[in-house]
Short mmCIF file of C-alpha atoms in Angstrom, two decimals:
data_model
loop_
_atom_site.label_atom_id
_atom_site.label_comp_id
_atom_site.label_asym_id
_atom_site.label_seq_id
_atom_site.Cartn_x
_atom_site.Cartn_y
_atom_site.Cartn_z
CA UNK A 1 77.42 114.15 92.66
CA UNK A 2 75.12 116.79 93.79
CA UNK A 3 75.37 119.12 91.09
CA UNK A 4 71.46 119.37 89.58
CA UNK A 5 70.69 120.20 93.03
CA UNK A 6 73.11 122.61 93.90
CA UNK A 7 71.88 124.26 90.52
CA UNK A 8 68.52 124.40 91.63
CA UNK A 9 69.40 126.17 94.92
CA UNK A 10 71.72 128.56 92.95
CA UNK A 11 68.46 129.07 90.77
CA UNK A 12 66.27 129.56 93.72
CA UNK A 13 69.12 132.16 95.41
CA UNK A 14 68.71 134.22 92.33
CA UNK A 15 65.23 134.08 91.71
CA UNK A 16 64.85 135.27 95.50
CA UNK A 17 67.23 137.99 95.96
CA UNK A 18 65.14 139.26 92.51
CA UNK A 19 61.48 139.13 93.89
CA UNK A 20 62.76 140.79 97.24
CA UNK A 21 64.57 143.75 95.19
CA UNK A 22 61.56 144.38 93.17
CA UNK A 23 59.36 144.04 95.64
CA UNK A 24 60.77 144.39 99.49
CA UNK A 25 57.06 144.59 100.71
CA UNK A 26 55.75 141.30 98.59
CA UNK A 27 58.72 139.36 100.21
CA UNK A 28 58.04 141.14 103.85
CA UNK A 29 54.58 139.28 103.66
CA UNK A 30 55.93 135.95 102.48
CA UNK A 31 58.81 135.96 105.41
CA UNK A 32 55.98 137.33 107.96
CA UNK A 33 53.73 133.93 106.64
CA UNK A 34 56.63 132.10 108.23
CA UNK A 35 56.88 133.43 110.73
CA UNK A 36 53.14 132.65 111.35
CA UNK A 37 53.30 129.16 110.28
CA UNK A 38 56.48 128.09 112.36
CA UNK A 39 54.50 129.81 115.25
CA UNK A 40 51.59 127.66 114.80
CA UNK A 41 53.54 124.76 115.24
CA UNK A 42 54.86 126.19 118.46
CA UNK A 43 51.13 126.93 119.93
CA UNK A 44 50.65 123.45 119.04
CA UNK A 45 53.22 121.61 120.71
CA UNK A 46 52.60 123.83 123.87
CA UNK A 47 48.91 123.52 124.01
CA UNK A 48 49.15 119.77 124.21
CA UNK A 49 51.90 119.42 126.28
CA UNK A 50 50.98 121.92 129.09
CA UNK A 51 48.00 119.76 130.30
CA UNK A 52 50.36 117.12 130.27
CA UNK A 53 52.96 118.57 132.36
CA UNK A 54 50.70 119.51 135.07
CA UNK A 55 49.04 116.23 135.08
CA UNK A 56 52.31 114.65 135.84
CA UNK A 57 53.76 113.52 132.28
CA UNK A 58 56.61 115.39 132.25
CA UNK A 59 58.67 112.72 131.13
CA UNK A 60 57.27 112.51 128.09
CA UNK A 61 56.58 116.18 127.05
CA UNK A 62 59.46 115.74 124.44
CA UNK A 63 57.96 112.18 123.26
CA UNK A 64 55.20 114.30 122.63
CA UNK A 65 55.75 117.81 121.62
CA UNK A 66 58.95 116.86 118.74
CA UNK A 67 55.81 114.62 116.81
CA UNK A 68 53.35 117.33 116.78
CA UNK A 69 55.76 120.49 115.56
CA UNK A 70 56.15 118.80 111.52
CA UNK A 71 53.03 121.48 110.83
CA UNK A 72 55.57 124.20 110.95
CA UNK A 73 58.04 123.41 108.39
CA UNK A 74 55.38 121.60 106.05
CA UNK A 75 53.30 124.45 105.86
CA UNK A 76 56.32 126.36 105.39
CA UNK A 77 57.63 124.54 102.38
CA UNK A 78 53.86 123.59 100.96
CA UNK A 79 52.11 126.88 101.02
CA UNK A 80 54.75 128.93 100.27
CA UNK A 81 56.92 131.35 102.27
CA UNK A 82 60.41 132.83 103.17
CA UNK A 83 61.88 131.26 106.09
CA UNK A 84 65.27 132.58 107.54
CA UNK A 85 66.72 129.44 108.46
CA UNK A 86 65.80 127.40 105.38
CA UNK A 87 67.66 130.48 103.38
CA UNK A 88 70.96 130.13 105.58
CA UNK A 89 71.30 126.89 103.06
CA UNK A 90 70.24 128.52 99.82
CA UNK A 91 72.31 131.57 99.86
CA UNK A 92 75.57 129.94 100.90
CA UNK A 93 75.00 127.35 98.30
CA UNK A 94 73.96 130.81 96.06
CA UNK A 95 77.25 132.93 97.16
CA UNK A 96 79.73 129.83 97.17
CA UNK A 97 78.68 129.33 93.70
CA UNK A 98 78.76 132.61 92.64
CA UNK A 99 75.50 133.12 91.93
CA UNK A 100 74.51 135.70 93.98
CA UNK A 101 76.55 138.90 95.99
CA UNK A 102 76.99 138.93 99.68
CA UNK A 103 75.37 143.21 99.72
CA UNK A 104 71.98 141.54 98.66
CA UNK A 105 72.08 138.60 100.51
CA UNK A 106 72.71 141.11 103.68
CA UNK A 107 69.72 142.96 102.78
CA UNK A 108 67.42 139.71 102.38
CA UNK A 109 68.94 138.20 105.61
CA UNK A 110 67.82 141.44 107.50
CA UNK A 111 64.83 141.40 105.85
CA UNK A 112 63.52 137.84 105.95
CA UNK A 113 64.55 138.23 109.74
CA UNK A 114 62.12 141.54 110.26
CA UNK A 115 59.15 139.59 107.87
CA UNK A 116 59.79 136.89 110.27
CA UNK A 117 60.04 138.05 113.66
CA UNK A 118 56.67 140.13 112.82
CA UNK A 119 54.90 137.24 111.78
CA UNK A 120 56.09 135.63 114.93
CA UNK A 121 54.78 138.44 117.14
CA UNK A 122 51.35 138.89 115.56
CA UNK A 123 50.96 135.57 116.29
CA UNK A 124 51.90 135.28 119.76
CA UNK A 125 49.60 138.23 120.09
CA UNK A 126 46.62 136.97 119.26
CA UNK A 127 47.21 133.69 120.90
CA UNK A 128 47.63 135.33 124.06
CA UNK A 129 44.44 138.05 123.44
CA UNK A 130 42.33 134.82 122.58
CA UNK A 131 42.88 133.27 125.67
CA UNK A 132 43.22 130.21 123.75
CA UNK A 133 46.31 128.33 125.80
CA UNK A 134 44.79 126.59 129.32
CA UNK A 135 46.99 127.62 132.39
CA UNK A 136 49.55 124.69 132.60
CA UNK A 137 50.32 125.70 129.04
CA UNK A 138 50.97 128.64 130.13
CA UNK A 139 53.15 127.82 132.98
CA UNK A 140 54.84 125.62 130.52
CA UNK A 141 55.21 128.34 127.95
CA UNK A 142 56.80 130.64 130.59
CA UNK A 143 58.84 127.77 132.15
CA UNK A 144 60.50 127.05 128.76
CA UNK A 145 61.09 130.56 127.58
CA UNK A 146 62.35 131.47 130.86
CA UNK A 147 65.44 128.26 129.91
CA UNK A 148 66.16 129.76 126.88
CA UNK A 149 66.59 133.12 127.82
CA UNK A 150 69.08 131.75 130.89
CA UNK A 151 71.30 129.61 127.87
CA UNK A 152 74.80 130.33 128.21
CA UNK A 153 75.82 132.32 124.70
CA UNK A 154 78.26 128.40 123.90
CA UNK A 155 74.97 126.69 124.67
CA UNK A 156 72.43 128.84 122.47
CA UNK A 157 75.07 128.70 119.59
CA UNK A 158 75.78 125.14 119.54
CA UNK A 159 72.14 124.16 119.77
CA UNK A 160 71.36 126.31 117.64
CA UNK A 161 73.75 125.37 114.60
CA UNK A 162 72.32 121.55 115.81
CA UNK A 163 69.14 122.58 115.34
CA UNK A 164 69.56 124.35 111.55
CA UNK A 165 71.33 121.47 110.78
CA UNK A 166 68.70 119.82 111.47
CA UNK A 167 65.57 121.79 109.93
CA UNK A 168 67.96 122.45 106.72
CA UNK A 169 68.87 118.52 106.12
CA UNK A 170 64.71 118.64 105.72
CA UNK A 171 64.58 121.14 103.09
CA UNK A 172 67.74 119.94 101.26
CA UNK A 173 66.26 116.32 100.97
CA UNK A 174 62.29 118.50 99.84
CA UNK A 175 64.99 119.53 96.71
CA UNK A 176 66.00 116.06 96.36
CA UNK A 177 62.27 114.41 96.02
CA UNK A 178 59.38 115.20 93.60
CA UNK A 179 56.89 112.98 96.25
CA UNK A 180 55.37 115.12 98.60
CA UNK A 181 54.95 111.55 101.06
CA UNK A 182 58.65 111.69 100.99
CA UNK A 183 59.01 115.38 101.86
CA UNK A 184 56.21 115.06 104.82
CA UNK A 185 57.88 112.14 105.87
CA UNK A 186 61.37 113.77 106.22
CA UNK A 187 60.48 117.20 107.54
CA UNK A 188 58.46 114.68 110.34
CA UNK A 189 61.90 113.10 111.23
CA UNK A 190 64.05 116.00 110.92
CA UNK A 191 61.91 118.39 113.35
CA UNK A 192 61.09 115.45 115.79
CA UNK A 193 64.86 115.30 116.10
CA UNK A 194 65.53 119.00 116.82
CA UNK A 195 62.60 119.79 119.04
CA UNK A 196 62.78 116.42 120.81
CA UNK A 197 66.77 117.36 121.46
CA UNK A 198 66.22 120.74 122.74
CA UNK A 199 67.71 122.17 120.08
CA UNK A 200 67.45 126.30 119.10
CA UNK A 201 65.32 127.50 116.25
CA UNK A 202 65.35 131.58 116.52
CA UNK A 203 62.12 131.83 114.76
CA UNK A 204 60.51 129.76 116.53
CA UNK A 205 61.77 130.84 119.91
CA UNK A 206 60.32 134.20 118.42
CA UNK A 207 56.66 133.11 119.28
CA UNK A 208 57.39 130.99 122.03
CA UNK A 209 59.30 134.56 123.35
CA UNK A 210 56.80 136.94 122.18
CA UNK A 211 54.10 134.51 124.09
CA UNK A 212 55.82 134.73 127.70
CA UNK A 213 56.98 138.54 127.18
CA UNK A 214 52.84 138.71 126.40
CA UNK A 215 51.96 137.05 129.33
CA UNK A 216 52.05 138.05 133.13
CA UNK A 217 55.61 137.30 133.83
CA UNK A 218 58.55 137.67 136.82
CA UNK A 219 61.91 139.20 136.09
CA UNK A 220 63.14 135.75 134.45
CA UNK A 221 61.42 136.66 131.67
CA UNK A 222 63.10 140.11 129.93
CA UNK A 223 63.62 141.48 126.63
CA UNK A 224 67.23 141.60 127.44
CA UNK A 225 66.87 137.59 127.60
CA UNK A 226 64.74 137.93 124.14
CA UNK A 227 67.71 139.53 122.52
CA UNK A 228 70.42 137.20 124.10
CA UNK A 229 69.29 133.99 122.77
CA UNK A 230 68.24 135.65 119.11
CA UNK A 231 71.81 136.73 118.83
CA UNK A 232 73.84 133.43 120.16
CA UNK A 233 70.83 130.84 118.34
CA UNK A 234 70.94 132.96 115.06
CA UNK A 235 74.57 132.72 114.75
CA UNK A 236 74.02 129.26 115.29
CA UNK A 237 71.53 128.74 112.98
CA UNK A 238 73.49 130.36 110.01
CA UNK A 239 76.20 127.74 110.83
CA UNK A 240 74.37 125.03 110.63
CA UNK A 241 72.83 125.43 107.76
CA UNK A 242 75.36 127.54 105.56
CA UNK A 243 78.36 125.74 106.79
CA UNK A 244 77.28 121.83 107.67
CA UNK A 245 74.12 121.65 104.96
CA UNK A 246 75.26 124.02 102.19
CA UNK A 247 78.52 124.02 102.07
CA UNK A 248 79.71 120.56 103.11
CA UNK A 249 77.38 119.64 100.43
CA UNK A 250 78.82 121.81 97.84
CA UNK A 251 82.34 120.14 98.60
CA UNK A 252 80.66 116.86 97.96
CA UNK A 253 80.42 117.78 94.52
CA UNK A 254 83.64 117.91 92.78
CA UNK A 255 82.73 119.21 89.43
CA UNK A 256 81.32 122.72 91.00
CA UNK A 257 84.72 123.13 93.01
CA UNK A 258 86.47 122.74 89.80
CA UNK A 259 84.32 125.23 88.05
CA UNK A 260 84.63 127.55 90.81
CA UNK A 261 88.08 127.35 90.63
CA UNK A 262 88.40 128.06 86.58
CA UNK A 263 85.81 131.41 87.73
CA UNK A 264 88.53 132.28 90.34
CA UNK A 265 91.31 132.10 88.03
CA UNK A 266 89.70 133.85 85.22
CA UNK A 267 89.35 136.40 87.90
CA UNK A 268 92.62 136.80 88.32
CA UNK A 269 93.99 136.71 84.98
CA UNK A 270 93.40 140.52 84.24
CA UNK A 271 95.14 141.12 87.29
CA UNK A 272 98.28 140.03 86.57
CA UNK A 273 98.30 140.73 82.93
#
């Protein structure tokens, strides 16, 4: 049912894992881009809510922020750049479909992470040097991090494979659609959901993270708590969008099982003869 998509993907798997083996540096720049550009959509959502929050609309800080983070994944998708989430999809559509090896996806998965987190940091750097974010969004930004950091390691993971889920339901239906109305539209829904849940993005808890270990902070705020919730929310994240986007959609679509099946017994033939 899905095959011409699940093609595509298997296309795009390959035609990544090539452009990041000739050129690891070209594809550092691209994943650090997303990392920038999810991390503008985090300064956003913080700079308008803090104000908020201190003037006593706390209740509606999620109302508000989940609207305002779309920037993130459109520019993402639009301009052009390597996101680690968004690839948990392709490359276990790519590897279920035998398109591409699990050694190189290992090696882009490490390095889209690194492009990414760096991104994520510069950014949060220069937000914080610029002095751009008022007080309360500060307090906010500090407040927030401090909650992540303090997840459980069954909380981070589960709200984080909700969350990938999420953010990878938004670039499977960008495949789906040629009209870019449609693909703002859905990556609008899709990231109001996860942010206005409280779900767990790891890159973008990089710059919210980077931001409050920037700032003046108390002993809530640690890199031991940085590297907690990247582990637990990354796991997460992989889950929900290899396992619940990619491959639940790949066992939607009969005819690819049935071909992967034939390559498996082919396989196996020379074995046993």
């Amino acid at each position: 049912m899905y095959k011409t998509e699940m093609q595509k993907i298997g296309d795009a798997s390959e035609k990544k894992i090539a452009f990041m083996q000739k050129s690891p540096l070209s594809y550092t720049v691209l994943s650090a881009l997303a990392g920038i550009y999810v991390g503008f959509g985090i300064v956003l959502i913080f700079s308008i809510a803090g104000p908020i929050a201190a003037d006593g609309g706390g209740a509606y800080l999620k109302l508000i922020m989940g609207p305002s983070f779309g920037i993130a994944l459109s520019l993402v998708i639009f301009a052009g750049s390597e996101l680690f989430t968004g690839n948990n999809m392709v490359f276990a559509v790519g590897h279920i479909t035998k398109r591409v090896g699990l050694t190189p996806i290992i090696a882009l998965f490490i390095l889209c992470f690194v492009g990414n987190f760096l991104g994520s940091a510069f950014l949060a750097g220069l937000v914080i040097a610029g002095g751009s974010l008022t007080e309360a969004s500060q307090a906010l930004v500090l407040k927030v991090a401090a909650a992540k950091m303090a997840l459980g390691p069954q909380e981070a993971f589960i709200r984080g494979i909700l969350c990938n889920w999420l953010v990878c339901l938004a670039v499977w239906i960008s495949l789906k659609t040629q009209s870019d109305t449609a693909k703002l539209v859905m990556i609008f829904w899709c990231l109001f959901a996860f942010i206005s849940s409280g779900y767990e993005h790891s890159i973008a808890n990089q710059t919210l993270l980077s931001m409050a270990m920037f700032l003046p902070h108390g002993p809530e705020i640690s890199i031991g708590g940085f590297v907690h919730n990247q582990i637990f929310v990354t796991l997460g994240n992989l889950v929900g969008g290899g396992v619940f986007v990619g491959l639940v959609y790949w066992l939607s679509t009969p005819s690819l099982r049935m071909e992967a099946g034939a390559k498996l017994q082919e396989e196996a033939e020379p074995e046993n003869n």
